[in-house]
Amino acid sequence: MRLPGGPFNATPTDTCNKLYKRGFAHKLYTVGVFLDVKRAFDKLWHDGLTYKLIKLQFPDYLIKIIHNFLRNRTFRVRVNNSYSNTGSCLSGVPQGSVLSPYLYNIYTHDFPQHSTVSTCLFADDSAVLSQGVQLKYTIKNIQHFLDKLETWLTHWRIAINVDKSQAIVFQEMGVIDPPFQLTLFDDYIQWVPVVKYLGLHIDSRLTFKKHIDYLSEKFWGRISLAISLVGRRSPLSLENKVILYKQILRPVITYGSPVWEPQPPPT
């Protein structure tokens, strides 16, 4: 499952959450590997992207526009009034550009698939998950997929921070000690009780306790900064206070809320 993000689409976090809950409902183990892509937007291979645009039959004029958008870019560093020598950007897409995430999605559209593995991809945030009755065989399914993934990553010049990538077992009964390690490029992937994916702290039992604690601390931190503007003694009108609340405070406590909504207590 590779799903686009956006307000009117199912997001990867929604999809992953439904998969976890399905596993809980059917007494299945859900094994997830959350991959950390190394400098994903900085290292995108221009010729590889052009090849995929051609293969996907994008119009020639659009390919030329994108080609010219990426080629012959230069940069230099300024410190006070001093400038470095000019360097060339031989790979990557511009950080902050609206177009860059779309180009990265096109570049990774052929991310490997497998019948026993689900993929949740959003730009450079990648998660692969597998479910099964027996934990040992579920982990083996993930390892088989990772072995296949190595070839694709190498071919398309995509590097993974294995030491920053994480693996987790979602299971209603609590934290489980996996029977063996997962590897990628001969390096071990760390097993953890909580992963962070698209800004959400997701624990193995889906209690979201750590995430709610994190949001609470962040929310009250912003309250302390904004209290002089939204408090009773503020000279601002109620209308302006509501605007500040909607822009500064509400996004903190509502981000990802469809996913971390109150969960049934663990049994």
mmCIF file of C-alpha atoms in Angstrom:
data_model
loop_
_atom_site.group_PDB
_atom_site.id
_atom_site.type_symbol
_atom_site.label_atom_id
_atom_site.label_comp_id
_atom_site.label_asym_id
_atom_site.label_seq_id
_atom_site.Cartn_x
_atom_site.Cartn_y
_atom_site.Cartn_z
ATOM 1 C CA MET A 1 0.000 0.000 0.000
ATOM 2 C CA ARG A 2 1.529 3.223 -1.183
ATOM 3 C CA LEU A 3 -0.829 6.040 -0.411
ATOM 4 C CA PRO A 4 -0.683 9.762 -1.078
ATOM 5 C CA GLY A 5 -0.957 12.130 1.844
ATOM 6 C CA GLY A 6 -3.337 15.054 2.027
ATOM 7 C CA PRO A 7 -6.508 16.171 3.741
ATOM 8 C CA PHE A 8 -8.793 14.197 1.458
ATOM 9 C CA ASN A 9 -6.797 10.953 1.258
ATOM 10 C CA ALA A 10 -5.991 8.107 3.590
ATOM 11 C CA THR A 11 -2.568 8.881 4.992
ATOM 12 C CA PRO A 12 0.160 6.325 5.718
ATOM 13 C CA THR A 13 -0.396 6.778 9.470
ATOM 14 C CA ASP A 14 -4.105 5.936 9.055
ATOM 15 C CA THR A 15 -3.246 2.889 6.980
ATOM 16 C CA CYS A 16 -0.599 1.620 9.383
ATOM 17 C CA ASN A 17 -2.924 2.136 12.345
ATOM 18 C CA LYS A 18 -5.691 0.117 10.692
ATOM 19 C CA LEU A 19 -3.188 -2.645 10.002
ATOM 20 C CA TYR A 20 -2.047 -2.711 13.641
ATOM 21 C CA LYS A 21 -5.643 -2.848 14.883
ATOM 22 C CA ARG A 22 -6.468 -5.620 12.430
ATOM 23 C CA GLY A 23 -3.587 -7.583 13.904
ATOM 24 C CA PHE A 24 -4.877 -7.015 17.435
ATOM 25 C CA ALA A 25 -8.395 -8.083 16.454
ATOM 26 C CA HIS A 26 -7.186 -11.324 14.832
ATOM 27 C CA LYS A 27 -4.470 -12.121 17.409
ATOM 28 C CA LEU A 28 -1.689 -11.587 14.869
ATOM 29 C CA TYR A 29 1.847 -10.337 15.293
ATOM 30 C CA THR A 30 2.599 -7.201 13.287
ATOM 31 C CA VAL A 31 6.295 -6.645 12.630
ATOM 32 C CA GLY A 32 7.276 -3.205 11.363
ATOM 33 C CA VAL A 33 10.564 -1.820 10.086
ATOM 34 C CA PHE A 34 10.846 1.955 9.878
ATOM 35 C CA LEU A 35 13.642 2.970 7.530
ATOM 36 C CA ASP A 36 15.675 6.149 7.852
ATOM 37 C CA VAL A 37 16.715 7.312 4.375
ATOM 38 C CA LYS A 38 20.078 9.075 4.391
ATOM 39 C CA ARG A 39 19.836 12.603 2.924
ATOM 40 C CA ALA A 40 16.986 11.464 0.698
ATOM 41 C CA PHE A 41 16.245 14.772 -1.026
ATOM 42 C CA ASP A 42 19.927 15.716 -1.296
ATOM 43 C CA LYS A 43 21.018 12.508 -3.013
ATOM 44 C CA LEU A 44 18.266 11.892 -5.551
ATOM 45 C CA TRP A 45 19.917 10.682 -8.775
ATOM 46 C CA HIS A 46 18.968 13.053 -11.622
ATOM 47 C CA ASP A 47 19.549 10.615 -14.466
ATOM 48 C CA GLY A 48 17.587 7.949 -12.608
ATOM 49 C CA LEU A 49 14.657 10.328 -12.183
ATOM 50 C CA THR A 50 14.749 11.267 -15.873
ATOM 51 C CA TYR A 51 14.719 7.569 -16.789
ATOM 52 C CA LYS A 52 11.649 6.959 -14.647
ATOM 53 C CA LEU A 53 9.830 9.994 -16.044
ATOM 54 C CA ILE A 54 10.407 8.629 -19.543
ATOM 55 C CA LYS A 55 9.363 5.118 -18.530
ATOM 56 C CA LEU A 56 6.154 6.483 -16.978
ATOM 57 C CA GLN A 57 5.465 8.287 -20.288
ATOM 58 C CA PHE A 58 5.465 11.821 -18.945
ATOM 59 C CA PRO A 59 5.154 14.392 -21.776
ATOM 60 C CA ASP A 60 8.492 15.380 -23.319
ATOM 61 C CA TYR A 61 7.990 19.063 -22.546
ATOM 62 C CA LEU A 62 7.402 18.282 -18.855
ATOM 63 C CA ILE A 63 10.507 16.087 -18.671
ATOM 64 C CA LYS A 64 12.562 18.929 -20.167
ATOM 65 C CA ILE A 65 11.136 21.418 -17.659
ATOM 66 C CA ILE A 66 12.004 19.135 -14.736
ATOM 67 C CA HIS A 67 15.417 18.400 -16.244
ATOM 68 C CA ASN A 68 16.204 22.122 -16.510
ATOM 69 C CA PHE A 69 14.782 22.715 -13.034
ATOM 70 C CA LEU A 70 17.325 20.317 -11.510
ATOM 71 C CA ARG A 71 20.395 20.768 -13.713
ATOM 72 C CA ASN A 72 23.174 23.345 -13.333
ATOM 73 C CA ARG A 73 22.210 24.366 -9.810
ATOM 74 C CA THR A 74 24.931 25.997 -7.741
ATOM 75 C CA PHE A 75 25.358 27.033 -4.140
ATOM 76 C CA ARG A 76 27.697 28.916 -1.846
ATOM 77 C CA VAL A 77 27.849 29.572 1.878
ATOM 78 C CA ARG A 78 27.734 33.009 3.441
ATOM 79 C CA VAL A 79 29.134 33.761 6.908
ATOM 80 C CA ASN A 80 28.617 37.426 7.774
ATOM 81 C CA ASN A 81 30.146 39.196 4.747
ATOM 82 C CA SER A 82 32.318 36.296 3.607
ATOM 83 C CA TYR A 83 31.341 33.856 0.852
ATOM 84 C CA SER A 84 32.635 30.391 0.058
ATOM 85 C CA ASN A 85 33.569 29.209 -3.413
ATOM 86 C CA THR A 86 30.643 28.249 -5.627
ATOM 87 C CA GLY A 87 29.779 24.551 -5.661
ATOM 88 C CA SER A 88 27.614 22.495 -8.018
ATOM 89 C CA CYS A 89 24.556 20.429 -7.014
ATOM 90 C CA LEU A 90 25.149 17.184 -8.896
ATOM 91 C CA SER A 91 22.244 15.358 -7.274
ATOM 92 C CA GLY A 92 19.158 15.983 -5.188
ATOM 93 C CA VAL A 93 16.076 18.179 -5.356
ATOM 94 C CA PRO A 94 15.750 21.666 -3.806
ATOM 95 C CA GLN A 95 14.805 21.660 -0.136
ATOM 96 C CA GLY A 96 11.567 23.527 0.515
ATOM 97 C CA SER A 97 10.339 23.362 -3.072
ATOM 98 C CA VAL A 98 6.700 22.315 -3.482
ATOM 99 C CA LEU A 99 7.747 20.115 -6.398
ATOM 100 C CA SER A 100 10.473 18.183 -4.557
ATOM 101 C CA PRO A 101 8.273 15.704 -2.607
ATOM 102 C CA TYR A 102 6.401 14.857 -5.804
ATOM 103 C CA LEU A 103 9.647 14.218 -7.665
ATOM 104 C CA TYR A 104 10.835 11.988 -4.835
ATOM 105 C CA ASN A 105 7.542 10.062 -4.928
ATOM 106 C CA ILE A 106 7.974 9.535 -8.662
ATOM 107 C CA TYR A 107 11.549 8.388 -8.113
ATOM 108 C CA THR A 108 10.446 5.780 -5.554
ATOM 109 C CA HIS A 109 7.188 4.734 -7.226
ATOM 110 C CA ASP A 110 8.644 1.297 -8.014
ATOM 111 C CA PHE A 111 9.549 0.573 -4.386
ATOM 112 C CA PRO A 112 9.607 -3.246 -4.151
ATOM 113 C CA GLN A 113 6.370 -5.020 -3.272
ATOM 114 C CA HIS A 114 5.727 -8.450 -1.797
ATOM 115 C CA SER A 115 2.537 -10.406 -1.161
ATOM 116 C CA THR A 116 3.345 -10.855 2.545
ATOM 117 C CA VAL A 117 4.521 -7.286 3.190
ATOM 118 C CA SER A 118 2.669 -3.958 3.251
ATOM 119 C CA THR A 119 4.527 -0.717 2.551
ATOM 120 C CA CYS A 120 3.540 2.696 3.909
ATOM 121 C CA LEU A 121 5.511 5.412 2.138
ATOM 122 C CA PHE A 122 5.263 9.174 2.445
ATOM 123 C CA ALA A 123 8.105 11.018 0.718
ATOM 124 C CA ASP A 124 11.266 9.826 2.486
ATOM 125 C CA ASP A 125 9.437 8.239 5.450
ATOM 126 C CA SER A 126 9.269 4.522 4.728
ATOM 127 C CA ALA A 127 7.670 1.740 6.757
ATOM 128 C CA VAL A 128 7.335 -1.931 5.844
ATOM 129 C CA LEU A 129 5.066 -4.242 7.825
ATOM 130 C CA SER A 130 4.140 -7.906 7.873
ATOM 131 C CA GLN A 131 1.546 -9.845 9.867
ATOM 132 C CA GLY A 132 1.324 -13.461 10.891
ATOM 133 C CA VAL A 133 0.239 -15.946 13.535
ATOM 134 C CA GLN A 134 3.804 -17.013 14.326
ATOM 135 C CA LEU A 135 6.335 -14.312 15.154
ATOM 136 C CA LYS A 136 9.331 -16.246 13.838
ATOM 137 C CA TYR A 137 7.908 -16.630 10.338
ATOM 138 C CA THR A 138 6.582 -13.065 10.291
ATOM 139 C CA ILE A 139 10.092 -11.760 10.992
ATOM 140 C CA LYS A 140 11.459 -14.062 8.281
ATOM 141 C CA ASN A 141 8.991 -12.542 5.798
ATOM 142 C CA ILE A 142 10.297 -9.074 6.641
ATOM 143 C CA GLN A 143 13.912 -10.236 6.330
ATOM 144 C CA HIS A 144 13.213 -11.781 2.929
ATOM 145 C CA PHE A 145 11.760 -8.449 1.817
ATOM 146 C CA LEU A 146 14.741 -6.494 3.172
ATOM 147 C CA ASP A 147 17.109 -8.775 1.240
ATOM 148 C CA LYS A 148 15.173 -7.963 -1.931
ATOM 149 C CA LEU A 149 15.101 -4.274 -1.033
ATOM 150 C CA GLU A 150 18.913 -4.089 -0.837
ATOM 151 C CA THR A 151 19.194 -4.707 -4.583
ATOM 152 C CA TRP A 152 16.689 -1.967 -5.397
ATOM 153 C CA LEU A 153 18.321 0.546 -3.044
ATOM 154 C CA THR A 154 21.759 -0.113 -4.498
ATOM 155 C CA HIS A 155 20.549 0.137 -8.089
ATOM 156 C CA TRP A 156 18.827 3.490 -7.530
ATOM 157 C CA ARG A 157 21.562 4.928 -5.289
ATOM 158 C CA ILE A 158 19.398 5.324 -2.204
ATOM 159 C CA ALA A 159 21.279 5.044 1.094
ATOM 160 C CA ILE A 160 19.729 3.924 4.378
ATOM 161 C CA ASN A 161 20.886 4.888 7.874
ATOM 162 C CA VAL A 162 20.616 1.385 9.295
ATOM 163 C CA ASP A 163 21.745 2.563 12.735
ATOM 164 C CA LYS A 164 18.831 5.045 12.781
ATOM 165 C CA SER A 165 16.290 2.611 11.332
ATOM 166 C CA GLN A 166 14.128 0.725 13.839
ATOM 167 C CA ALA A 167 12.076 -2.456 14.119
ATOM 168 C CA ILE A 168 9.130 -3.144 16.409
ATOM 169 C CA VAL A 169 6.612 -5.897 17.146
ATOM 170 C CA PHE A 170 3.031 -4.695 17.612
ATOM 171 C CA GLN A 171 1.159 -7.087 19.859
ATOM 172 C CA GLU A 172 -1.643 -6.510 22.337
ATOM 173 C CA MET A 173 -0.002 -8.534 25.102
ATOM 174 C CA GLY A 174 2.911 -6.120 25.426
ATOM 175 C CA VAL A 175 6.623 -5.881 24.674
ATOM 176 C CA ILE A 176 8.038 -9.070 23.145
ATOM 177 C CA ASP A 177 11.627 -10.208 22.864
ATOM 178 C CA PRO A 178 12.041 -11.091 19.144
ATOM 179 C CA PRO A 179 13.736 -14.461 18.474
ATOM 180 C CA PHE A 180 16.399 -13.022 16.159
ATOM 181 C CA GLN A 181 17.759 -9.813 14.627
ATOM 182 C CA LEU A 182 16.793 -8.213 11.331
ATOM 183 C CA THR A 183 19.601 -7.020 9.074
ATOM 184 C CA LEU A 184 20.018 -4.648 6.155
ATOM 185 C CA PHE A 185 23.328 -4.509 4.292
ATOM 186 C CA ASP A 186 24.765 -6.833 6.983
ATOM 187 C CA ASP A 187 24.022 -4.322 9.757
ATOM 188 C CA TYR A 188 21.574 -5.042 12.567
ATOM 189 C CA ILE A 189 18.327 -3.077 12.796
ATOM 190 C CA GLN A 190 17.563 -2.167 16.395
ATOM 191 C CA TRP A 191 14.416 -3.558 18.042
ATOM 192 C CA VAL A 192 12.586 -0.852 20.029
ATOM 193 C CA PRO A 193 9.369 -0.604 22.111
ATOM 194 C CA VAL A 194 8.388 2.765 20.560
ATOM 195 C CA VAL A 195 8.959 4.157 17.053
ATOM 196 C CA LYS A 196 8.476 7.660 15.699
ATOM 197 C CA TYR A 197 6.785 7.790 12.298
ATOM 198 C CA LEU A 198 5.529 10.966 10.619
ATOM 199 C CA GLY A 199 5.660 12.806 13.922
ATOM 200 C CA LEU A 200 3.775 10.156 15.921
ATOM 201 C CA HIS A 201 5.302 8.137 18.766
ATOM 202 C CA ILE A 202 3.816 4.660 18.265
ATOM 203 C CA ASP A 203 4.307 2.045 20.983
ATOM 204 C CA SER A 204 3.980 -1.722 20.630
ATOM 205 C CA ARG A 205 0.571 -1.825 22.367
ATOM 206 C CA LEU A 206 -0.869 1.272 20.663
ATOM 207 C CA THR A 207 -1.503 3.054 23.956
ATOM 208 C CA PHE A 208 0.115 6.235 22.546
ATOM 209 C CA LYS A 209 1.065 7.178 26.107
ATOM 210 C CA LYS A 210 4.490 8.506 25.121
ATOM 211 C CA HIS A 211 2.976 10.481 22.249
ATOM 212 C CA ILE A 212 0.292 12.060 24.447
ATOM 213 C CA ASP A 213 2.900 12.945 27.084
ATOM 214 C CA TYR A 214 5.013 14.534 24.341
ATOM 215 C CA LEU A 215 2.047 16.542 23.010
ATOM 216 C CA SER A 216 1.073 17.655 26.503
ATOM 217 C CA GLU A 217 4.568 18.962 27.228
ATOM 218 C CA LYS A 218 4.738 20.712 23.857
ATOM 219 C CA PHE A 219 1.255 22.211 24.262
ATOM 220 C CA TRP A 220 1.933 23.650 27.717
ATOM 221 C CA GLY A 221 5.258 24.978 26.494
ATOM 222 C CA ARG A 222 3.428 26.950 23.837
ATOM 223 C CA ILE A 223 0.802 28.054 26.351
ATOM 224 C CA SER A 224 3.528 29.593 28.500
ATOM 225 C CA LEU A 225 4.756 31.563 25.491
ATOM 226 C CA ALA A 226 1.314 32.643 24.291
ATOM 227 C CA ILE A 227 -0.458 33.282 27.599
ATOM 228 C CA SER A 228 0.234 37.018 27.450
ATOM 229 C CA LEU A 229 -1.557 37.129 24.100
ATOM 230 C CA VAL A 230 -4.500 34.776 24.704
ATOM 231 C CA GLY A 231 -5.001 35.148 28.477
ATOM 232 C CA ARG A 232 -7.737 37.156 30.183
ATOM 233 C CA ARG A 233 -5.565 40.229 30.596
ATOM 234 C CA SER A 234 -4.550 40.337 26.954
ATOM 235 C CA PRO A 235 -5.690 43.505 25.134
ATOM 236 C CA LEU A 236 -6.368 41.475 21.982
ATOM 237 C CA SER A 237 -9.928 40.980 20.810
ATOM 238 C CA LEU A 238 -11.592 37.586 21.208
ATOM 239 C CA GLU A 239 -11.480 37.174 17.435
ATOM 240 C CA ASN A 240 -7.699 37.599 17.382
ATOM 241 C CA LYS A 241 -7.292 35.258 20.349
ATOM 242 C CA VAL A 242 -9.234 32.579 18.496
ATOM 243 C CA ILE A 243 -6.999 33.068 15.457
ATOM 244 C CA LEU A 244 -3.882 32.640 17.614
ATOM 245 C CA TYR A 245 -5.350 29.536 19.239
ATOM 246 C CA LYS A 246 -6.126 27.990 15.861
ATOM 247 C CA GLN A 247 -2.705 28.845 14.428
ATOM 248 C CA ILE A 248 -0.398 28.175 17.392
ATOM 249 C CA LEU A 249 -2.083 25.887 19.934
ATOM 250 C CA ARG A 250 -4.709 23.730 18.264
ATOM 251 C CA PRO A 251 -2.372 22.168 15.659
ATOM 252 C CA VAL A 252 -0.238 20.729 18.472
ATOM 253 C CA ILE A 253 -3.060 18.741 20.066
ATOM 254 C CA THR A 254 -4.904 17.765 16.873
ATOM 255 C CA TYR A 255 -2.002 16.567 14.697
ATOM 256 C CA GLY A 256 -2.566 12.889 13.938
ATOM 257 C CA SER A 257 -5.550 12.748 16.318
ATOM 258 C CA PRO A 258 -7.537 10.300 14.120
ATOM 259 C CA VAL A 259 -4.714 7.833 14.778
ATOM 260 C CA TRP A 260 -4.090 8.347 18.495
ATOM 261 C CA GLU A 261 -7.756 8.774 19.455
ATOM 262 C CA PRO A 262 -8.634 7.114 22.788
ATOM 263 C CA GLN A 263 -7.801 3.440 22.564
ATOM 264 C CA PRO A 264 -9.521 0.647 24.525
ATOM 265 C CA PRO A 265 -7.600 -0.187 27.704
ATOM 266 C CA PRO A 266 -5.148 -3.061 27.281
ATOM 267 C CA THR A 267 -6.329 -6.362 28.748
#
